Amino acid sequence: MNTLTILLLTFILSVTGLFVFVWSLRKNLFDDNPSAANVIFSEGEIGTIEEPAATAQQHKALQHAVDATHAPIADVSRDARMRLELADRIEADRSTAYVTFVFLACAVAWLILASVAGLISSIKLHEPDFLAQYAWLTFGRIRTLHLNSVAYGWAPMAAFGIAIWTLPRLLKTPLMGARFALLGAMLWNAALIAGLGSIAVGISDGLEWLEIPWQIDVLFVIGGALIGLPMVFTLQNRKVQHLYVSIWYMGAALFWFPILFLIGNIPGLHFGVEQATMNWWFGHNVLGLFYTPVALATVYYFLPKIIGRPIQSYNLSLLGFWALAFFYGQVGGHHLIGGPVPAWLVTLSIVQSVMMVVPVLAFSVNQHMTMRHHFKTLIYSPTLRFIVLGGMMYTLSSVQGSMEALRSVNTVTHFTHFTVAHAHLGLYAFFSLVMFGAIYFVMPRVMSWEWPYPRLIALHFWLVVLGFGIYFVGLTIGGWLQGVAMLDASRSFMESVQLTMPYLQSRSVGGALMTLGHLVFAVHFGAMALRYGPKRVGPALFHKPVTAGAALAEA
Amino acid sequence: MESEYKLLGGAMVTLALATATLVVLPYMQLADVPPSEGLEPYTSQQLRGREVYIKNGCVYCHTQQPRAQAQAPDFKRGWGRAPVAGDYFYDKPHLLGTMRTGPDLLNIGARQPSADWHLGHLYQPRAYTPGSNMPSYPFLFDIKEKAESGDKVVALPPEYAPVGEQVVAKPEALDLVAYLLALDRTYPVNPLPDGTK
């Protein structure tokens, strides 16, 4: 493209942007809190916290922290109407309990497997003869088992579980056709077991993120479609007029993923370098158009719900959605900077990667403004701690991602452990933390049972935060130094390998702490499923009836 | 937004745009690129070796895409010139890679043409490259008291060889080495006129 064309395009884009901005002002799109943001609350519920994972004490303190800024007004007749609507919500929760449990239990099982596989791979990078005699444990396979059990096990199972639980609540109707989702879950997990088995014995399609043989992928497609059906049925039976922003993110993600997966796995279609561009179109969009939107939807629902306050700017969240939908899909080419691919494609991906700052800022500003004056709630709400920290990590990983896409930075970081650290910042510190938080919220409702050992939640949190901190800082520094060494022709390649050793060891330490945290989580999850600890006091703890605040303290 | 159809419509349009730019356009642009002159199709043994390469996930540590001299000193390291699309004509699936825990391998066959070196290096990388963190692949070899006729005995530095026994390459190891030796794109090419690298 010549300079004139670029200038002309820039001019047209700027003018269009200006018109969109003027139009949005005329439409009052930047006003605070249009009623749409309130649809997740029933009448009069704003100002009332909901946090099933909190103990009675934490619950009280949490409500107190919120009341300090927004004291609710007592109104007896409104409370009566509220109770009716809450009955609907209890109905919705009941309809999803079993299905959600199945998905989340699978998610936890895959998380443990993935953590162990990840830890073994990490150790192998600094102890290369560790377990070398077994073919299925060789680095190239166990690393792939780690990636696939995260990408097709833990992450989607958690995402489906949370989506299935949240959608009926948002649509104020019971879940329709739950049995399809159960059948889908069975097929999906069967496919994953077969897929991981294939990789372990060395049968692989050979593409990163798409290793599972396409013959098995067919099962994923059928399973995924079956899981999607109840959501479509429920959407058709909705009792709300307005679709809350979480539904946008979840709904779009659930339609985007199957298309990505299908195109990526068509056998015999892709070739040579074109296959590489498709590979990164898929690899990056699984993150950007599936995990990310589901986690954002989760934040947009649970965060306001817990602190009993609608999100600050609803329209900003919608802007964030469309910007994400538009820009994120085209960023994959930045994985091929300097590669043998068409130059225009790389440039396009770099531009769109930088443009990702727009949706990210829209989300970050919104989360911060919603949490403003409420940061004290983080002390009392275990769920919120995971979710707010996760949300902050989204900002961090996305801004880092935009920077990494720049040619100058990419030249250093590409092909190094820096990228691995970045990938974990996104999929672990953002996505997984948000999912942990949501699971802590959802499970007491699903089981009608309290978390038996609240201290284990705190232990889980600090183990994974500390572990990930070590993991990320170490690997980021090591990766950067590795990249710098590789660019210096006067230093041998082996130097770039050797200097990473202490950082790779620190990664194993961090990874071990994270794995330990997951074991704590899994044990706690299992204890709850087996009904250890106190029974939840049913819907009484659902929210504090404004007129009977004291009654809660006793509950 | 009150209509799920508008939402899904919009979502599909954005995905279609992404697919058009990252999948369809490259497909159209690259579909007719001929193999580079000087590039030979893989033999069936080399293709079997390529399967061994995929099977054991070599791609997760080794790229096959040296960078241009303007960007990185890959050429100075002896990894070869920047490749063009035609160099990958016979590559199904592509193995461009994203990590350089180990060096680039697109021209390893030209850089290290000794089959014996490769076999020994696969059996125990640290025997040839001290400090390397490449896994050893003992499962690609048999340890025999005495090699039979037709066996390919791996010559190892004495301190790494098993005492009183011989290391014999399994067919997979021989196939893999055949593939590695075929990795040689040192023939000259002309960049395409439309800016495609």
PDB file of N, CA and C in Angstrom, chain A residues 112-168:
ATOM      1  N   ILE A 112      -6.767 -30.179  37.696  1.00  0.00           N
ATOM      2  CA  ILE A 112      -5.713 -30.898  38.422  1.00  0.00           C
ATOM      3  C   ILE A 112      -4.790 -31.602  37.438  1.00  0.00           C
ATOM      4  N   LEU A 113      -5.392 -32.295  36.465  1.00  0.00           N
ATOM      5  CA  LEU A 113      -4.571 -32.985  35.474  1.00  0.00           C
ATOM      6  C   LEU A 113      -3.661 -31.992  34.733  1.00  0.00           C
ATOM      7  N   ALA A 114      -4.263 -30.865  34.340  1.00  0.00           N
ATOM      8  CA  ALA A 114      -3.510 -29.861  33.591  1.00  0.00           C
ATOM      9  C   ALA A 114      -2.365 -29.304  34.429  1.00  0.00           C
ATOM     10  N   SER A 115      -2.622 -29.093  35.716  1.00  0.00           N
ATOM     11  CA  SER A 115      -1.575 -28.522  36.572  1.00  0.00           C
ATOM     12  C   SER A 115      -0.407 -29.482  36.688  1.00  0.00           C
ATOM     13  N   VAL A 116      -0.716 -30.764  36.888  1.00  0.00           N
ATOM     14  CA  VAL A 116       0.353 -31.751  37.037  1.00  0.00           C
ATOM     15  C   VAL A 116       1.163 -31.836  35.736  1.00  0.00           C
ATOM     16  N   ALA A 117       0.451 -31.890  34.608  1.00  0.00           N
ATOM     17  CA  ALA A 117       1.155 -31.962  33.320  1.00  0.00           C
ATOM     18  C   ALA A 117       2.011 -30.716  33.116  1.00  0.00           C
ATOM     19  N   GLY A 118       1.477 -29.557  33.502  1.00  0.00           N
ATOM     20  CA  GLY A 118       2.230 -28.309  33.348  1.00  0.00           C
ATOM     21  C   GLY A 118       3.483 -28.317  34.204  1.00  0.00           C
ATOM     22  N   LEU A 119       3.331 -28.805  35.423  1.00  0.00           N
ATOM     23  CA  LEU A 119       4.477 -28.814  36.337  1.00  0.00           C
ATOM     24  C   LEU A 119       5.576 -29.742  35.818  1.00  0.00           C
ATOM     25  N   ILE A 120       5.164 -30.922  35.327  1.00  0.00           N
ATOM     26  CA  ILE A 120       6.169 -31.850  34.782  1.00  0.00           C
ATOM     27  C   ILE A 120       6.897 -31.202  33.600  1.00  0.00           C
ATOM     28  N   SER A 121       6.138 -30.543  32.709  1.00  0.00           N
ATOM     29  CA  SER A 121       6.784 -29.900  31.552  1.00  0.00           C
ATOM     30  C   SER A 121       7.768 -28.850  32.021  1.00  0.00           C
ATOM     31  N   SER A 122       7.352 -28.087  33.033  1.00  0.00           N
ATOM     32  CA  SER A 122       8.221 -27.012  33.512  1.00  0.00           C
ATOM     33  C   SER A 122       9.521 -27.570  34.072  1.00  0.00           C
ATOM     34  N   ILE A 123       9.426 -28.641  34.849  1.00  0.00           N
ATOM     35  CA  ILE A 123      10.642 -29.235  35.422  1.00  0.00           C
ATOM     36  C   ILE A 123      11.543 -29.759  34.307  1.00  0.00           C
ATOM     37  N   LYS A 124      10.922 -30.336  33.278  1.00  0.00           N
ATOM     38  CA  LYS A 124      11.717 -30.908  32.195  1.00  0.00           C
ATOM     39  C   LYS A 124      12.577 -29.870  31.479  1.00  0.00           C
ATOM     40  N   LEU A 125      12.161 -28.624  31.497  1.00  0.00           N
ATOM     41  CA  LEU A 125      12.942 -27.614  30.781  1.00  0.00           C
ATOM     42  C   LEU A 125      14.254 -27.297  31.483  1.00  0.00           C
ATOM     43  N   HIS A 126      14.349 -27.563  32.793  1.00  0.00           N
ATOM     44  CA  HIS A 126      15.671 -27.368  33.414  1.00  0.00           C
ATOM     45  C   HIS A 126      16.301 -28.678  33.872  1.00  0.00           C
ATOM     46  N   GLU A 127      15.524 -29.768  33.856  1.00  0.00           N
ATOM     47  CA  GLU A 127      16.062 -31.113  34.149  1.00  0.00           C
ATOM     48  C   GLU A 127      15.719 -32.018  32.964  1.00  0.00           C
ATOM     49  N   PRO A 128      16.395 -31.842  31.826  1.00  0.00           N
ATOM     50  CA  PRO A 128      15.926 -32.496  30.596  1.00  0.00           C
ATOM     51  C   PRO A 128      15.929 -34.023  30.631  1.00  0.00           C
ATOM     52  N   ASP A 129      16.651 -34.632  31.567  1.00  0.00           N
ATOM     53  CA  ASP A 129      16.645 -36.103  31.595  1.00  0.00           C
ATOM     54  C   ASP A 129      15.618 -36.660  32.574  1.00  0.00           C
ATOM     55  N   PHE A 130      14.817 -35.757  33.187  1.00  0.00           N
ATOM     56  CA  PHE A 130      13.771 -36.170  34.130  1.00  0.00           C
ATOM     57  C   PHE A 130      12.664 -36.906  33.371  1.00  0.00           C
ATOM     58  N   LEU A 131      12.410 -38.161  33.744  1.00  0.00           N
ATOM     59  CA  LEU A 131      11.368 -38.985  33.118  1.00  0.00           C
ATOM     60  C   LEU A 131      11.516 -39.116  31.597  1.00  0.00           C
ATOM     61  N   ALA A 132      12.775 -39.087  31.119  1.00  0.00           N
ATOM     62  CA  ALA A 132      12.975 -39.066  29.665  1.00  0.00           C
ATOM     63  C   ALA A 132      12.713 -40.417  29.013  1.00  0.00           C
ATOM     64  N   GLN A 133      12.692 -41.497  29.813  1.00  0.00           N
ATOM     65  CA  GLN A 133      12.583 -42.818  29.171  1.00  0.00           C
ATOM     66  C   GLN A 133      11.178 -43.158  28.688  1.00  0.00           C
ATOM     67  N   TYR A 134      10.178 -42.396  29.140  1.00  0.00           N
ATOM     68  CA  TYR A 134       8.808 -42.705  28.709  1.00  0.00           C
ATOM     69  C   TYR A 134       8.406 -41.783  27.563  1.00  0.00           C
ATOM     70  N   ALA A 135       8.011 -42.392  26.449  1.00  0.00           N
ATOM     71  CA  ALA A 135       7.690 -41.577  25.274  1.00  0.00           C
ATOM     72  C   ALA A 135       6.545 -40.604  25.566  1.00  0.00           C
ATOM     73  N   TRP A 136       5.519 -41.062  26.285  1.00  0.00           N
ATOM     74  CA  TRP A 136       4.345 -40.191  26.450  1.00  0.00           C
ATOM     75  C   TRP A 136       4.616 -39.033  27.398  1.00  0.00           C
ATOM     76  N   LEU A 137       5.749 -39.141  28.147  1.00  0.00           N
ATOM     77  CA  LEU A 137       6.101 -38.054  29.056  1.00  0.00           C
ATOM     78  C   LEU A 137       7.174 -37.137  28.483  1.00  0.00           C
ATOM     79  N   THR A 138       7.549 -37.350  27.213  1.00  0.00           N
ATOM     80  CA  THR A 138       8.576 -36.471  26.643  1.00  0.00           C
ATOM     81  C   THR A 138       8.018 -35.046  26.567  1.00  0.00           C
ATOM     82  N   PHE A 139       8.901 -34.058  26.652  1.00  0.00           N
ATOM     83  CA  PHE A 139       8.441 -32.670  26.769  1.00  0.00           C
ATOM     84  C   PHE A 139       7.386 -32.305  25.728  1.00  0.00           C
ATOM     85  N   GLY A 140       7.655 -32.653  24.478  1.00  0.00           N
ATOM     86  CA  GLY A 140       6.754 -32.268  23.389  1.00  0.00           C
ATOM     87  C   GLY A 140       5.348 -32.827  23.540  1.00  0.00           C
ATOM     88  N   ARG A 141       5.193 -33.921  24.275  1.00  0.00           N
ATOM     89  CA  ARG A 141       3.847 -34.484  24.454  1.00  0.00           C
ATOM     90  C   ARG A 141       3.210 -34.014  25.751  1.00  0.00           C
ATOM     91  N   ILE A 142       3.973 -34.007  26.850  1.00  0.00           N
ATOM     92  CA  ILE A 142       3.350 -33.650  28.128  1.00  0.00           C
ATOM     93  C   ILE A 142       2.988 -32.162  28.140  1.00  0.00           C
ATOM     94  N   ARG A 143       3.784 -31.348  27.441  1.00  0.00           N
ATOM     95  CA  ARG A 143       3.460 -29.931  27.318  1.00  0.00           C
ATOM     96  C   ARG A 143       2.139 -29.768  26.554  1.00  0.00           C
ATOM     97  N   THR A 144       1.988 -30.590  25.515  1.00  0.00           N
ATOM     98  CA  THR A 144       0.787 -30.528  24.708  1.00  0.00           C
ATOM     99  C   THR A 144      -0.418 -31.055  25.493  1.00  0.00           C
ATOM    100  N   LEU A 145      -0.175 -32.066  26.332  1.00  0.00           N
ATOM    101  CA  LEU A 145      -1.267 -32.551  27.186  1.00  0.00           C
ATOM    102  C   LEU A 145      -1.701 -31.447  28.144  1.00  0.00           C
ATOM    103  N   HIS A 146      -0.723 -30.699  28.655  1.00  0.00           N
ATOM    104  CA  HIS A 146      -1.036 -29.575  29.532  1.00  0.00           C
ATOM    105  C   HIS A 146      -1.908 -28.563  28.805  1.00  0.00           C
ATOM    106  N   LEU A 147      -1.457 -28.144  27.617  1.00  0.00           N
ATOM    107  CA  LEU A 147      -2.204 -27.120  26.884  1.00  0.00           C
ATOM    108  C   LEU A 147      -3.609 -27.594  26.550  1.00  0.00           C
ATOM    109  N   ASN A 148      -3.720 -28.825  26.079  1.00  0.00           N
ATOM    110  CA  ASN A 148      -5.042 -29.288  25.652  1.00  0.00           C
ATOM    111  C   ASN A 148      -5.979 -29.534  26.818  1.00  0.00           C
ATOM    112  N   SER A 149      -5.433 -29.975  27.966  1.00  0.00           N
ATOM    113  CA  SER A 149      -6.373 -30.184  29.073  1.00  0.00           C
ATOM    114  C   SER A 149      -6.789 -28.844  29.680  1.00  0.00           C
ATOM    115  N   VAL A 150      -5.998 -27.790  29.489  1.00  0.00           N
ATOM    116  CA  VAL A 150      -6.485 -26.457  29.872  1.00  0.00           C
ATOM    117  C   VAL A 150      -7.465 -25.952  28.814  1.00  0.00           C
ATOM    118  N   ALA A 151      -7.036 -26.010  27.558  1.00  0.00           N
ATOM    119  CA  ALA A 151      -7.799 -25.360  26.493  1.00  0.00           C
ATOM    120  C   ALA A 151      -9.131 -26.041  26.223  1.00  0.00           C
ATOM    121  N   TYR A 152      -9.193 -27.365  26.343  1.00  0.00           N
ATOM    122  CA  TYR A 152     -10.456 -28.057  26.045  1.00  0.00           C
ATOM    123  C   TYR A 152     -11.043 -28.744  27.267  1.00  0.00           C
ATOM    124  N   GLY A 153     -10.344 -28.655  28.413  1.00  0.00           N
ATOM    125  CA  GLY A 153     -10.863 -29.265  29.639  1.00  0.00           C
ATOM    126  C   GLY A 153     -11.270 -28.209  30.647  1.00  0.00           C
ATOM    127  N   TRP A 154     -10.313 -27.763  31.426  1.00  0.00           N
ATOM    128  CA  TRP A 154     -10.615 -26.804  32.496  1.00  0.00           C
ATOM    129  C   TRP A 154     -11.370 -25.573  31.973  1.00  0.00           C
ATOM    130  N   ALA A 155     -10.788 -24.893  30.969  1.00  0.00           N
ATOM    131  CA  ALA A 155     -11.354 -23.603  30.573  1.00  0.00           C
ATOM    132  C   ALA A 155     -12.789 -23.713  30.034  1.00  0.00           C
ATOM    133  N   PRO A 156     -13.052 -24.545  29.021  1.00  0.00           N
ATOM    134  CA  PRO A 156     -14.433 -24.572  28.521  1.00  0.00           C
ATOM    135  C   PRO A 156     -15.422 -25.188  29.508  1.00  0.00           C
ATOM    136  N   MET A 157     -14.985 -26.185  30.292  1.00  0.00           N
ATOM    137  CA  MET A 157     -15.920 -26.780  31.255  1.00  0.00           C
ATOM    138  C   MET A 157     -16.342 -25.720  32.284  1.00  0.00           C
ATOM    139  N   ALA A 158     -15.380 -24.961  32.790  1.00  0.00           N
ATOM    140  CA  ALA A 158     -15.711 -23.896  33.734  1.00  0.00           C
ATOM    141  C   ALA A 158     -16.583 -22.851  33.044  1.00  0.00           C
ATOM    142  N   ALA A 159     -16.208 -22.477  31.822  1.00  0.00           N
ATOM    143  CA  ALA A 159     -16.961 -21.444  31.107  1.00  0.00           C
ATOM    144  C   ALA A 159     -18.398 -21.891  30.844  1.00  0.00           C
ATOM    145  N   PHE A 160     -18.579 -23.131  30.364  1.00  0.00           N
ATOM    146  CA  PHE A 160     -19.944 -23.630  30.118  1.00  0.00           C
ATOM    147  C   PHE A 160     -20.729 -23.694  31.427  1.00  0.00           C
ATOM    148  N   GLY A 161     -20.081 -24.191  32.478  1.00  0.00           N
ATOM    149  CA  GLY A 161     -20.766 -24.323  33.764  1.00  0.00           C
ATOM    150  C   GLY A 161     -21.276 -22.981  34.256  1.00  0.00           C
ATOM    151  N   ILE A 162     -20.413 -21.981  34.188  1.00  0.00           N
ATOM    152  CA  ILE A 162     -20.811 -20.656  34.674  1.00  0.00           C
ATOM    153  C   ILE A 162     -21.865 -20.043  33.748  1.00  0.00           C
ATOM    154  N   ALA A 163     -21.703 -20.223  32.444  1.00  0.00           N
ATOM    155  CA  ALA A 163     -22.674 -19.653  31.502  1.00  0.00           C
ATOM    156  C   ALA A 163     -24.048 -20.286  31.696  1.00  0.00           C
ATOM    157  N   ILE A 164     -24.084 -21.599  31.857  1.00  0.00           N
ATOM    158  CA  ILE A 164     -25.366 -22.289  32.023  1.00  0.00           C
ATOM    159  C   ILE A 164     -26.049 -21.847  33.316  1.00  0.00           C
ATOM    160  N   TRP A 165     -25.247 -21.543  34.328  1.00  0.00           N
ATOM    161  CA  TRP A 165     -25.834 -21.119  35.593  1.00  0.00           C
ATOM    162  C   TRP A 165     -26.322 -19.670  35.508  1.00  0.00           C
ATOM    163  N   THR A 166     -25.548 -18.839  34.804  1.00  0.00           N
ATOM    164  CA  THR A 166     -25.850 -17.401  34.794  1.00  0.00           C
ATOM    165  C   THR A 166     -27.005 -17.046  33.858  1.00  0.00           C
ATOM    166  N   LEU A 167     -27.047 -17.701  32.673  1.00  0.00           N
ATOM    167  CA  LEU A 167     -28.032 -17.285  31.675  1.00  0.00           C
ATOM    168  C   LEU A 167     -29.479 -17.329  32.184  1.00  0.00           C
ATOM    169  N   PRO A 168     -29.932 -18.426  32.822  1.00  0.00           N
ATOM    170  CA  PRO A 168     -31.317 -18.417  33.303  1.00  0.00           C
ATOM    171  C   PRO A 168     -31.584 -17.295  34.305  1.00  0.00           C
TER     172      PRO A 168
END
